[in-house]
Coordinates of C-alpha atoms in Angstrom, one line a residue:
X28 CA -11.3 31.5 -7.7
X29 CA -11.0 34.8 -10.3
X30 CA -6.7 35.7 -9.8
X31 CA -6.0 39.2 -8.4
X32 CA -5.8 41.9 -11.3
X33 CA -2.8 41.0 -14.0
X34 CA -0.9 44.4 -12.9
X35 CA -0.2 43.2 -9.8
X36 CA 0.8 40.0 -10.8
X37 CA 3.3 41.3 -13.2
X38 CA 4.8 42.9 -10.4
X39 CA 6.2 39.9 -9.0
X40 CA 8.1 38.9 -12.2
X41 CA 10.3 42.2 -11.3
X42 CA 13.8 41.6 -9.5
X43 CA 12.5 43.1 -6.1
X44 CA 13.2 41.9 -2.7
X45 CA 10.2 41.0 0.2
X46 CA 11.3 44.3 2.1
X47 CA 11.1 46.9 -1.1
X48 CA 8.1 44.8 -2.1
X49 CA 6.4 45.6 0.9
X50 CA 7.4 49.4 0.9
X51 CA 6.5 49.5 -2.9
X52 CA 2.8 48.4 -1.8
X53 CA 2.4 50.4 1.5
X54 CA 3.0 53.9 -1.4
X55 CA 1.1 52.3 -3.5
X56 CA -1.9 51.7 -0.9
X57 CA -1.3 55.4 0.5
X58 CA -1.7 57.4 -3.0
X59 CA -4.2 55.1 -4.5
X60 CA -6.7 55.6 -1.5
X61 CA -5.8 59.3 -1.0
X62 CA -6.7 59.1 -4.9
X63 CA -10.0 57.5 -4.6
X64 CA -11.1 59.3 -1.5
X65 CA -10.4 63.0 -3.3
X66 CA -12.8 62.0 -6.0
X67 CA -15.6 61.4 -3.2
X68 CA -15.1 64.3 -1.6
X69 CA -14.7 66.2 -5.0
X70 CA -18.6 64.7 -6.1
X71 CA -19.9 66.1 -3.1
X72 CA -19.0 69.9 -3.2
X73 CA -20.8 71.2 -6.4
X74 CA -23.9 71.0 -4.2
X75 CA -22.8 74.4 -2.1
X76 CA -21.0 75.9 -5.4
X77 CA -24.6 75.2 -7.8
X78 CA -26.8 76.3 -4.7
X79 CA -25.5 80.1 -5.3
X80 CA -27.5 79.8 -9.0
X81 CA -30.8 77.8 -8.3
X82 CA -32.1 80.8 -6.3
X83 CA -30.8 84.2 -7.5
X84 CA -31.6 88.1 -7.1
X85 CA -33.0 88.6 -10.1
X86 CA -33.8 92.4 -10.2
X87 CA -29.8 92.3 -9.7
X88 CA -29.3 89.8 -12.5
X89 CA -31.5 91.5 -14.8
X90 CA -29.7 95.1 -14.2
X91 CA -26.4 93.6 -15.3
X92 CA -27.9 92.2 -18.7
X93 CA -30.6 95.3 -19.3
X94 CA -33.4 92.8 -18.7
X95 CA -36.9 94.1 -17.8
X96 CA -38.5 92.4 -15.4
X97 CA -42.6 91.8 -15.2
X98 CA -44.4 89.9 -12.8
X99 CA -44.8 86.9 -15.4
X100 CA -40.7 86.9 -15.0
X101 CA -39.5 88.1 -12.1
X102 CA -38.1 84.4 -11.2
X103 CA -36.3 83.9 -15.1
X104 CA -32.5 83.7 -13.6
X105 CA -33.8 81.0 -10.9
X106 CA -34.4 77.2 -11.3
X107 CA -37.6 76.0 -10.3
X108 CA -38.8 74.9 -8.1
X109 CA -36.2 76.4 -6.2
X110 CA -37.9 79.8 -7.1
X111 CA -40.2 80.3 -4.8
X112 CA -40.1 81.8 -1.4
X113 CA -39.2 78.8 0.3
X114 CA -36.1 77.9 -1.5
X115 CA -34.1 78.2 2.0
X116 CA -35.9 75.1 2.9
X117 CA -36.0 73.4 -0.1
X118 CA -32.3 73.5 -0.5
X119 CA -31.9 72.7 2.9
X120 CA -34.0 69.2 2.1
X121 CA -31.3 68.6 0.0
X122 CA -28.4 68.2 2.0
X123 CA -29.8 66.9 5.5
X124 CA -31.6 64.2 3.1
X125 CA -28.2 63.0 1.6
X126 CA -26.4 63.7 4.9
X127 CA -28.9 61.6 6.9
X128 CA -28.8 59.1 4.3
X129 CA -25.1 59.2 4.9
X130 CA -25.1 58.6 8.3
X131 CA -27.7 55.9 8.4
X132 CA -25.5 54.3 5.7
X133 CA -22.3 54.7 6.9
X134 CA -23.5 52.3 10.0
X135 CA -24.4 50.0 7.4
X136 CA -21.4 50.4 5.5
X137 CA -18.7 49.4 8.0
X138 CA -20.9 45.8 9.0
X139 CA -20.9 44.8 5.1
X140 CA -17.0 45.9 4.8
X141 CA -15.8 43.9 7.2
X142 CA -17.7 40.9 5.6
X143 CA -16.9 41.6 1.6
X144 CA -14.3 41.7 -0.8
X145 CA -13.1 45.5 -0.3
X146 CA -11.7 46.1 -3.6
X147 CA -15.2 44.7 -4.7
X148 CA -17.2 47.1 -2.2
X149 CA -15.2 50.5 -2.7
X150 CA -14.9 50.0 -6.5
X151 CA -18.7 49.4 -6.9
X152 CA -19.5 52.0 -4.4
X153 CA -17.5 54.8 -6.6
X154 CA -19.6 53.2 -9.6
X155 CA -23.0 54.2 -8.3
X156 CA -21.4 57.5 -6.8
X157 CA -20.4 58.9 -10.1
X158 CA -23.8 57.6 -11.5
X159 CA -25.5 59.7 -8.9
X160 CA -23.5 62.6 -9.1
X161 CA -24.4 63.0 -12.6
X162 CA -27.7 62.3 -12.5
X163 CA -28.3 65.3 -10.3
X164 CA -26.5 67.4 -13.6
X165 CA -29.0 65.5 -16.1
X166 CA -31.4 67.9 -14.1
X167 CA -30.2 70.6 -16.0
X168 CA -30.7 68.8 -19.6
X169 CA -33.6 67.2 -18.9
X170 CA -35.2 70.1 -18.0
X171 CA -36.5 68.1 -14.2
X172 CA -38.0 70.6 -11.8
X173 CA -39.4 68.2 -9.4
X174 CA -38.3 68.4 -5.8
X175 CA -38.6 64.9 -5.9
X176 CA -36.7 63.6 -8.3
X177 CA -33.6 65.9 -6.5
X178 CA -34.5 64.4 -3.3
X179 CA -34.0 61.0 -4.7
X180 CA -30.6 62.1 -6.1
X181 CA -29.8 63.0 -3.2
X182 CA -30.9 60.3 -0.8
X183 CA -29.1 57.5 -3.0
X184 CA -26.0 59.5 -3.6
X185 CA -25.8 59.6 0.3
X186 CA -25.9 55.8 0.8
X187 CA -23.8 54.8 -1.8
X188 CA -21.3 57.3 -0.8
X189 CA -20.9 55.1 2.7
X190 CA -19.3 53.1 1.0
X191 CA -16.3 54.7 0.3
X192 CA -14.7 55.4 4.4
X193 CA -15.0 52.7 5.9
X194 CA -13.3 50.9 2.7
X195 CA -10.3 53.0 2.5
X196 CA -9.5 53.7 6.3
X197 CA -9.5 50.2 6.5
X198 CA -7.3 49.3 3.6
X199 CA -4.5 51.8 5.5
X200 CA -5.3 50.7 8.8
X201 CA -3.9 46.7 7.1
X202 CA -1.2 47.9 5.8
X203 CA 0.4 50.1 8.2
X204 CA 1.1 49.9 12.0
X205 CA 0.3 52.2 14.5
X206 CA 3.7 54.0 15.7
X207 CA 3.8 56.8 12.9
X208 CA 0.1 56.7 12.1
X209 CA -0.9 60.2 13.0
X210 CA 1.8 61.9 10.5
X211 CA 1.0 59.8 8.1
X212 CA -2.8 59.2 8.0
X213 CA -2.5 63.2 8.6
X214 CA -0.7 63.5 5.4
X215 CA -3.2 61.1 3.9
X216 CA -6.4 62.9 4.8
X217 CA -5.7 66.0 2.9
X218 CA -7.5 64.2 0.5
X219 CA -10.6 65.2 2.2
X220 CA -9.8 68.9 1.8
X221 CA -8.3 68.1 -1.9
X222 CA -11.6 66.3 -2.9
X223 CA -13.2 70.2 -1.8
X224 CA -10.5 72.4 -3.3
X225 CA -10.8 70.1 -6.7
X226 CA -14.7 70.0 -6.5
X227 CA -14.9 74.0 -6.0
X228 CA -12.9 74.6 -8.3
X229 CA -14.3 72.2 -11.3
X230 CA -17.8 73.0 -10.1
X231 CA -16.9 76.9 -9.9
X232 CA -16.0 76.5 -14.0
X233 CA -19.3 75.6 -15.1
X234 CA -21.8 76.9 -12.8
X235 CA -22.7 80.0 -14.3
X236 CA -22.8 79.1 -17.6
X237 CA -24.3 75.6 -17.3
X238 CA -24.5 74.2 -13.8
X239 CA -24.9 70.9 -14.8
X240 CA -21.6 70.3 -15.8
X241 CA -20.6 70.8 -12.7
X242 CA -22.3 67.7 -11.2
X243 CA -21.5 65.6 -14.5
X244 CA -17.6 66.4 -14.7
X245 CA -17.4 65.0 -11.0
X246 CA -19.4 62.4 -11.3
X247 CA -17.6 61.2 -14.5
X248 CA -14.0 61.4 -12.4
X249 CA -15.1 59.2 -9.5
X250 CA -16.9 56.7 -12.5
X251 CA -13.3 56.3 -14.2
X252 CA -11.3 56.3 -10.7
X253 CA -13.5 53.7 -9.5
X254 CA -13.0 51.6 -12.4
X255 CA -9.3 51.8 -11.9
X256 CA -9.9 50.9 -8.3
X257 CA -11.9 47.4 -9.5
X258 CA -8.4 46.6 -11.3
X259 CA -5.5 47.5 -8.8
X260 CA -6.8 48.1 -4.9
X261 CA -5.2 45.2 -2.7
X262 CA -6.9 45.4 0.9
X263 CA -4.9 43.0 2.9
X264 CA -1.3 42.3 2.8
X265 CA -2.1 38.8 3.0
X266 CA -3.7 39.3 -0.4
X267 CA -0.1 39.4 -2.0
X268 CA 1.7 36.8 0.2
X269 CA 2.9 39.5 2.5
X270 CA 2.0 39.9 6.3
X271 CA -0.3 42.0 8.8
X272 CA 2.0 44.8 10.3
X273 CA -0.6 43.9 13.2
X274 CA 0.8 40.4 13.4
X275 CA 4.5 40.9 15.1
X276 CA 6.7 42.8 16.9
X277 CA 9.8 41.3 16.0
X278 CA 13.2 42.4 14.4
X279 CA 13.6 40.0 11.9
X280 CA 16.1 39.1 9.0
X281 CA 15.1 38.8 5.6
X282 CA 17.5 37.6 2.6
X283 CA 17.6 39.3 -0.9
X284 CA 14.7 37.3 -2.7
X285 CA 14.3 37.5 -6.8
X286 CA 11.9 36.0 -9.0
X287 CA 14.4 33.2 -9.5
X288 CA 14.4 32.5 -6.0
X289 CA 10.7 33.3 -5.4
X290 CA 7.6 31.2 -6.3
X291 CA 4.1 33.0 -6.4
X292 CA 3.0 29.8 -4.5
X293 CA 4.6 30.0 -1.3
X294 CA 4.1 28.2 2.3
X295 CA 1.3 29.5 4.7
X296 CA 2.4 29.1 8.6
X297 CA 1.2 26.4 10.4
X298 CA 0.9 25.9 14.1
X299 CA 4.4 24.9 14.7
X300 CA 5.2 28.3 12.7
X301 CA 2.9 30.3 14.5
X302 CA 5.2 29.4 17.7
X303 CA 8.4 30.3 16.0
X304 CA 7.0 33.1 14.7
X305 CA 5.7 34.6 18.4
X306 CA 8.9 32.5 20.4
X307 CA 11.4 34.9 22.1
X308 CA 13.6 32.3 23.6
X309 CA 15.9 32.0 20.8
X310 CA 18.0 34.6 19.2
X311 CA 18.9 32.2 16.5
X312 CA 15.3 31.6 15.6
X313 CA 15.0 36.0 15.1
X314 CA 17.7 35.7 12.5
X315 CA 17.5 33.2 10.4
X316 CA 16.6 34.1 6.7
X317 CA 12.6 33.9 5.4
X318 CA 13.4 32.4 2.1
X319 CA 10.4 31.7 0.2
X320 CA 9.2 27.9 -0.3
X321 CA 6.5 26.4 -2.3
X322 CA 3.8 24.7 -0.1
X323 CA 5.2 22.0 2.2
X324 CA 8.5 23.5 2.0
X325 CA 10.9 23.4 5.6
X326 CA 9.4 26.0 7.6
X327 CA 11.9 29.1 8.6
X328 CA 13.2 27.8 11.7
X329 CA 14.3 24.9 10.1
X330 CA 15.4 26.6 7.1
X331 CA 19.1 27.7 6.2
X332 CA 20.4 30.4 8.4
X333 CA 22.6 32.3 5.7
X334 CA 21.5 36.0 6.3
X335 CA 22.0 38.0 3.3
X336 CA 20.5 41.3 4.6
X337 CA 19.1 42.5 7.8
X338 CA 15.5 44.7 7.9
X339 CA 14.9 46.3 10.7
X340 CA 11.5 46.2 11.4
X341 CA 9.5 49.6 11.6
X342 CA 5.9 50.7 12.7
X343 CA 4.8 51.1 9.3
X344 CA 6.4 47.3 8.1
X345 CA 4.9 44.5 7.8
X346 CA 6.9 41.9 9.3
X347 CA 6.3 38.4 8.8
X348 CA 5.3 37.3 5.8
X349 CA 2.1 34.9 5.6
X350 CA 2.6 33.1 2.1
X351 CA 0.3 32.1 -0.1
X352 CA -1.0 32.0 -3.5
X353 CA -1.7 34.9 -5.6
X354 CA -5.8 34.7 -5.7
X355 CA -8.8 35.9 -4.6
X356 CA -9.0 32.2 -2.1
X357 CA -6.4 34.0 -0.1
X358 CA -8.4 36.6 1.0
X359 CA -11.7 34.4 1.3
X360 CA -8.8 32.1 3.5
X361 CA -7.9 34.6 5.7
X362 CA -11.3 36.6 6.5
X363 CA -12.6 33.4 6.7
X364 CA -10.4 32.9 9.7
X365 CA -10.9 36.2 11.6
X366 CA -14.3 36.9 13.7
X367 CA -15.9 40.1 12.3
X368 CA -16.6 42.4 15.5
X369 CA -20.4 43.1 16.0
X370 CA -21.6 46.9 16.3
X371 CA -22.3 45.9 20.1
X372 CA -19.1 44.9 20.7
X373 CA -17.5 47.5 19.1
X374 CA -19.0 50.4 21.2
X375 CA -17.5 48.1 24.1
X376 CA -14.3 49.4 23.1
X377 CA -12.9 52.3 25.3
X378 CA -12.8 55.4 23.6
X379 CA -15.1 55.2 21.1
X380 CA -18.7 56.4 22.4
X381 CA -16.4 59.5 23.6
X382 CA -15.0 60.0 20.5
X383 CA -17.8 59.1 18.3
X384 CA -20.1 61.9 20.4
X385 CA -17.3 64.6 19.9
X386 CA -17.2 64.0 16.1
X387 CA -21.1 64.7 16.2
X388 CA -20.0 68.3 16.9
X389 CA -16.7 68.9 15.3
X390 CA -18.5 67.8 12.1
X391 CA -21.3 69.7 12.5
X392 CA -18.8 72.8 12.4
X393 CA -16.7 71.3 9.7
X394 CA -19.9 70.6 7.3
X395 CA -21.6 73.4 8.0
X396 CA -18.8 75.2 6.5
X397 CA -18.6 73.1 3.7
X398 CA -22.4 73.5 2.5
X399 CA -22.5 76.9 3.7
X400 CA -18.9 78.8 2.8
X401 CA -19.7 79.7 -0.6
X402 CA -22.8 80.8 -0.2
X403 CA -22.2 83.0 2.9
X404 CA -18.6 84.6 1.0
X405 CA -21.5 85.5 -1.9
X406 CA -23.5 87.2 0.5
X407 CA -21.3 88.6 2.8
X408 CA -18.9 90.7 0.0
X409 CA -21.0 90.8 -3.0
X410 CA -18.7 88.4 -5.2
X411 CA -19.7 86.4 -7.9
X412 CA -20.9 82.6 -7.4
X413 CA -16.7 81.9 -9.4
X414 CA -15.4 84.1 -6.9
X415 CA -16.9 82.7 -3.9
X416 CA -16.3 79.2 -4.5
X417 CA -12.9 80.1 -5.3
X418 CA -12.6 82.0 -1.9
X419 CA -13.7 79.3 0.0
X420 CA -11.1 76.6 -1.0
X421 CA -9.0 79.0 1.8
X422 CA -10.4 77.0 4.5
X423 CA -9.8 73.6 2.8
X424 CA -6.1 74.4 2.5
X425 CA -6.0 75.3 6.4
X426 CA -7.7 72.0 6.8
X427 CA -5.0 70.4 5.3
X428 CA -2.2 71.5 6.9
X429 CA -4.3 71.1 10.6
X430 CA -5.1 67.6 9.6
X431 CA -1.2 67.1 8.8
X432 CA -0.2 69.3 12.6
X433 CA -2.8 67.1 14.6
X434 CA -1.3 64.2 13.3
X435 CA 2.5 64.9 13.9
X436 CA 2.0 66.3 17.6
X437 CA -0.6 63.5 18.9
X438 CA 2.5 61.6 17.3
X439 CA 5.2 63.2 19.2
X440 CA 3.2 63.4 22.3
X441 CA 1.7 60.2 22.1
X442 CA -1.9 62.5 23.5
X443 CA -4.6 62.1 21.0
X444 CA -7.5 63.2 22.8
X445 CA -5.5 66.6 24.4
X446 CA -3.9 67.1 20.9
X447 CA -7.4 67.4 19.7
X448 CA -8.9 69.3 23.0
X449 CA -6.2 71.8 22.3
X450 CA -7.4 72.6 18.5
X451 CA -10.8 72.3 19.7
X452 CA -10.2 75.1 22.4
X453 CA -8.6 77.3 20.3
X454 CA -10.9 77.1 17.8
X455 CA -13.9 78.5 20.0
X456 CA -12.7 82.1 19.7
X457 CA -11.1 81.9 16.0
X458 CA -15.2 81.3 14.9
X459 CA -15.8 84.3 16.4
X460 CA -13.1 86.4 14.3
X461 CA -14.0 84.6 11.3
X462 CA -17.5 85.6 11.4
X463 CA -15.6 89.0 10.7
X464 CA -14.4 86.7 7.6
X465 CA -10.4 87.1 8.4
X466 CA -8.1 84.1 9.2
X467 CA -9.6 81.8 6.6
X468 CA -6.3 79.4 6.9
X469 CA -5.9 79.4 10.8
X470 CA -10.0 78.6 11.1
X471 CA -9.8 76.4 8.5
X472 CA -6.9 74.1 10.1
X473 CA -8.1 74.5 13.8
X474 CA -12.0 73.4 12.8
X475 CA -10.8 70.3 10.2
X476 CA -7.3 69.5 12.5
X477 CA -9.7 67.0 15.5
X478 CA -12.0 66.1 12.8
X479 CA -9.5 64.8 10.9
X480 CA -7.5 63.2 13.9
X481 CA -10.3 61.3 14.9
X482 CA -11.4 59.9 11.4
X483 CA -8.4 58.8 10.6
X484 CA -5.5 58.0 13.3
X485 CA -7.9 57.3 16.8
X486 CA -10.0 55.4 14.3
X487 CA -7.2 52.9 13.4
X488 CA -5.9 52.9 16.6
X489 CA -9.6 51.9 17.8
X490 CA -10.0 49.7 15.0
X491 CA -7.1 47.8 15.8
X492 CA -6.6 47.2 20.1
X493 CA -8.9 44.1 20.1
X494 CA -6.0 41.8 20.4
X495 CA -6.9 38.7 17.8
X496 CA -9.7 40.8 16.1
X497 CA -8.1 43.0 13.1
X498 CA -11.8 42.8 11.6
X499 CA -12.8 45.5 14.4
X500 CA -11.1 48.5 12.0
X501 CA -14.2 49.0 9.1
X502 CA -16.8 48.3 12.1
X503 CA -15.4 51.5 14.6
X504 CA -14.6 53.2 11.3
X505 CA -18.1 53.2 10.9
X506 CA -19.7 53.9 14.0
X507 CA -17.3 56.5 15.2
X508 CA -18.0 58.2 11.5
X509 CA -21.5 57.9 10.9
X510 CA -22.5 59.3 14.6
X511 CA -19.9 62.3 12.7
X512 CA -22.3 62.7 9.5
X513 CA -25.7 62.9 11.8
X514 CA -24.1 66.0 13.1
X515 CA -22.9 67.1 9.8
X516 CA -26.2 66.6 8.4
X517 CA -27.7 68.4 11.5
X518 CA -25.5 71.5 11.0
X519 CA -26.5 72.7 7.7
X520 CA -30.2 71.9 8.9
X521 CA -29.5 73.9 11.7
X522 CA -28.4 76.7 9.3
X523 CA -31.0 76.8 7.4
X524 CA -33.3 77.6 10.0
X525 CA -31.0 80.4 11.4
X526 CA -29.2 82.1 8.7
X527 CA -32.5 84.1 8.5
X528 CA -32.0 85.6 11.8
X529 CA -28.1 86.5 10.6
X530 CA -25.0 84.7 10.0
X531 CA -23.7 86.3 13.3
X532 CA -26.3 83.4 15.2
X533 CA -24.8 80.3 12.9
X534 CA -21.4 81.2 14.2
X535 CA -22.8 81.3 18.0
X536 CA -24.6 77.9 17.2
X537 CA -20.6 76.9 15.6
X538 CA -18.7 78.3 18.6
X539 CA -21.4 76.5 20.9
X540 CA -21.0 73.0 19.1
X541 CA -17.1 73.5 18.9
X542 CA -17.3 73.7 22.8
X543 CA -19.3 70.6 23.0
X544 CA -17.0 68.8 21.3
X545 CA -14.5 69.5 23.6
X546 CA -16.3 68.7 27.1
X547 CA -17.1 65.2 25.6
X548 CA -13.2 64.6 25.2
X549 CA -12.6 65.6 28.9
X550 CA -12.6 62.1 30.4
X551 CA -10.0 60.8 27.9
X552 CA -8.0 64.0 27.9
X553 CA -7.9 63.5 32.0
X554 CA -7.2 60.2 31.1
X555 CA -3.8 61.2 29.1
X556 CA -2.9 63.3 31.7
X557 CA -2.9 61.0 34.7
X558 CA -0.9 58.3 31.8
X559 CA 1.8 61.4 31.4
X560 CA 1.9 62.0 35.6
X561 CA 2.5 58.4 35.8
X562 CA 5.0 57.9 33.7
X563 CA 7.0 60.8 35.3
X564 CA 6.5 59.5 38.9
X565 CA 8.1 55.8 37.8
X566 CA 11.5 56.5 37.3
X567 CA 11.4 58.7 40.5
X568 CA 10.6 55.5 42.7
X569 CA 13.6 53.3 40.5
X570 CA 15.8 55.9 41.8
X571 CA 14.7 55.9 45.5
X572 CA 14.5 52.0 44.8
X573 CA 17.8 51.5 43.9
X574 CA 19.4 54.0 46.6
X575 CA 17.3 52.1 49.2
X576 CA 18.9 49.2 47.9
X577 CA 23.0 50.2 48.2
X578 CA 22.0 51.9 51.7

């Protein structure tokens, strides 16, 4: 079998022990995928920044630059065939066919993940993504004015895109546990809003003077980030001789390890380790050292017990570690060994057809805005395209800091579902202020903070409850993700047919979805509630337990 990329390799020739080894990967893991997922999210926006210039006003256009316009030019600032009177629908076509495409793939997506080599899957997938994000710019060069061809851009670019969610929540979801996952999966999915600031910003430089740069520029980022992530991504722990977080709950002790004392080859756990590694009879057995052996060397229960430092373990450590040999064979080995979930058994899960249904609606809301935004700042105050899209990153930079809030309270509360009913609620009325276009920020974090929560955080903590199943995490990913992108492609459908009975219906259509959303969370917020009544009521019976017990 092909060995894992040389960089990572030479990383084990540096004097550093198992513990910083594993903290140096889990960064590692966090920024690379927060890297890569930026760059899909940054192809994707210079769709709503470019569609401000395919159809223009051009009796306005013409008055700025003393053009006289006839009948045989009346359409010279627009690009056909978005020049006609039906451009609304035309450029509607073009997102709900990449959103659709999306969603169907996104189901897709999540099966093959669970069954592939990720590294393999995401880095290909960010291939063809950058391929067809330029190819949509070659438009503009080529002089294409088919709807077709567009339409075929666009449909492509939406399935190959699936690839890239389902890849990268599952690569966190490995490497980290589940205690601080909300603060830090919240931190992580700013990438989302990132990818949009970045995209509007690069798109927003070229799309008045040539607008297919700014479908090239981003396509050529994700092309060169994606070839990166064929060289360095590491999807399991187990990859690099290091363990599941999802493995253990013990405290364990680990001794200093350098490369003089540590072998690339080192011994898997048999059945008889297996035992000591899940045995809580002997305190003696929790503290002996983990030295690393070759194959066939004494296991660590039989090993010495000099302890040269003690790691506590944390919800974000891995805590055993699984040896074994640094090559491709020892991820075959290990995926080999788990079951992948089916989709059938995955919707078996509690929680996910409720949550999957509510992220229908909160990303209806949440793409709406993001195909729309520009185009409605253009409209609404009379800035130019730059301007607009500039405008707009506002309520990606609110989305970033509600993505990080949800996160840390459904953390300290322990309340997913009410730390997302709460945002939802709140939510409802700031729509309707922010169709009088104030309180970009506090709209932006409200709208993105459950969307965020859900993809990221309840996701993994879906993903991973099937006790013996970690191959459940790309499947739920999936599903409770792509039932999201059928309702963000339906939203800018949706717009598209309204925004020509006024702006002021799509933000009643918003505020009705945003409420949707949250009635479909009611059963597992009611849920949380009768957990939190619980727990208060059970030290209340100790007490009268224990004073029954002296009377």
């Amino acid at each position: 079998m092909p060995q894992l990329p040389l960089l990572i390799q030479a990383l084990h020739s540096l004097p550093i022990t198992i513990r910083n080894r594993v903290v140096w990967y889990q960064y590692f893991i966090l920024f690379f995928t927060f890297v890569c997922y930026t760059t899909y999210h940054l192809s994707r926006k210079p769709i709503s920044v470019v569609k401000s210039v395919l159809h223009q006003n051009c009796t306005e256009v013409a008055a700025k630059k003393h053009y006289v316009i006839t009948d045989k030019n009346n359409t010279f600032c627009s690009w056909a065939p978005f020049d006609k009177g039906d451009y609304t629908e035309l450029l509607g076509s073009l997102e709900y066919a990449y959103l659709f495409a999306y969603a169907i793939g996104m189901l897709v997506s999540g099966h093959i993940a669970e069954r592939v080599n990720l590294r393999h899957y995401l880095g290909i997938g960010m291939l063809l993504s950058g391929l067809t994000t330029a190819m949509f710019g070659f438009g503009y060069y080529l002089q294409i004015h088919r709807i077709e061809y567009y339409i075929f851009v666009q449909i492509f670019g939406g399935l190959v895109q699936a690839t890239g969610w389902p890849s990268v929540v599952a690569c966190v979801g490995h490497w980290f546990g589940k205690g601080r996952r909300g603060f830090i999966m919240g931190v992580w999915n700013s990438h989302t809003s990132a990818g949009n600031i970045l995209g509007s910003v690069i798109a927003g430089l070229f799309v008045s003077s040539s607008w297919g740069l700014s479908f090239i520029v981003p396509g050529a980022i994700i092309f060169a980030v994606g070839c990166f992530c064929l060289l360095l991504l590491i999807p399991y722990p187990t990859d690099v001789g290091l363990p599941s977080p999802h493995d253990n709950d013990l405290d364990i002790m680990v001794q200093s390890v350098t490369p003089s004392t540590l072998d690339i080859t080192e011994y898997a756990p048999n059945t008889h380790d297996r035992q000591w590694f899940d045995s809580p009879d002997s305190e003696q057995q929790q503290t002996s050292s983990l030295s690393a052996s070759p194959v066939g060397a004494t296991p660590p229960s039989r090993a010495s017990s000099s302890v040269n430092q003690r790691v506590p373990a944390a919800d974000t450590d891995p805590l055993l570690p699984r040896h074994s040999t640094l090559t491709e064979s020892t991820a075959s080995s290990d995926m080999g060994s788990r079951k992948a979930i089916s989709l059938l058994g995955a919707l078996r899960i509690p929680g996910v057809i409720e949550y999957s249904l509510c992220l229908f609606f909160a990303k209806l809301v949440s793409y709406t805005f993001l195909y729309w935004l520009p185009n409605y700042i253009k409209h609404s105050s009379g800035l130019n395209p730059e301007e607009s899209a500039f405008l707009s990153t506002l309520f990606d930079v609110g989305g970033i800091v509600g993505g990080v809030l949800a996160g840390v309270v459904s953390d300290v509360t322990g309340r997913r579902a009410l730390t997302c009913m709460m945002m939802l609620l709140l939510a409802a009325p700031m729509l309707f202020i922010y169709e009088k276009f104030v309180l970009l920020l506090i709209t932006g974090g409200l709208v993105n903070g459950p969307y965020a929560l859900i993809t990221t955080a309840v996701s993994a903590d879906l993903g991973t409850s099937v006790k013996g199943d970690s191959k459940a995490l790309a499947t739920v990913t999936a599903i409770i993700d792509g039932t999201g992108s059928m309702g963000a492609a339906l939203g800018p459908l949706l717009t598209g047919l309204i925004v020509n009975t006024g702006w002021q219906n799509v933000f009643y259509m918003l505020m009705t979805a945003d409420l949707l959303a949250l009635l479909l969370l009611c059963r597992m917020g009611l849920s949380e509630v009768n957990e939190c009544r619980n727990q208060r009521t059970e030290p209340a019976y100790e007490d009268l337990a224990r004073e029954t017990t002296r009377s």
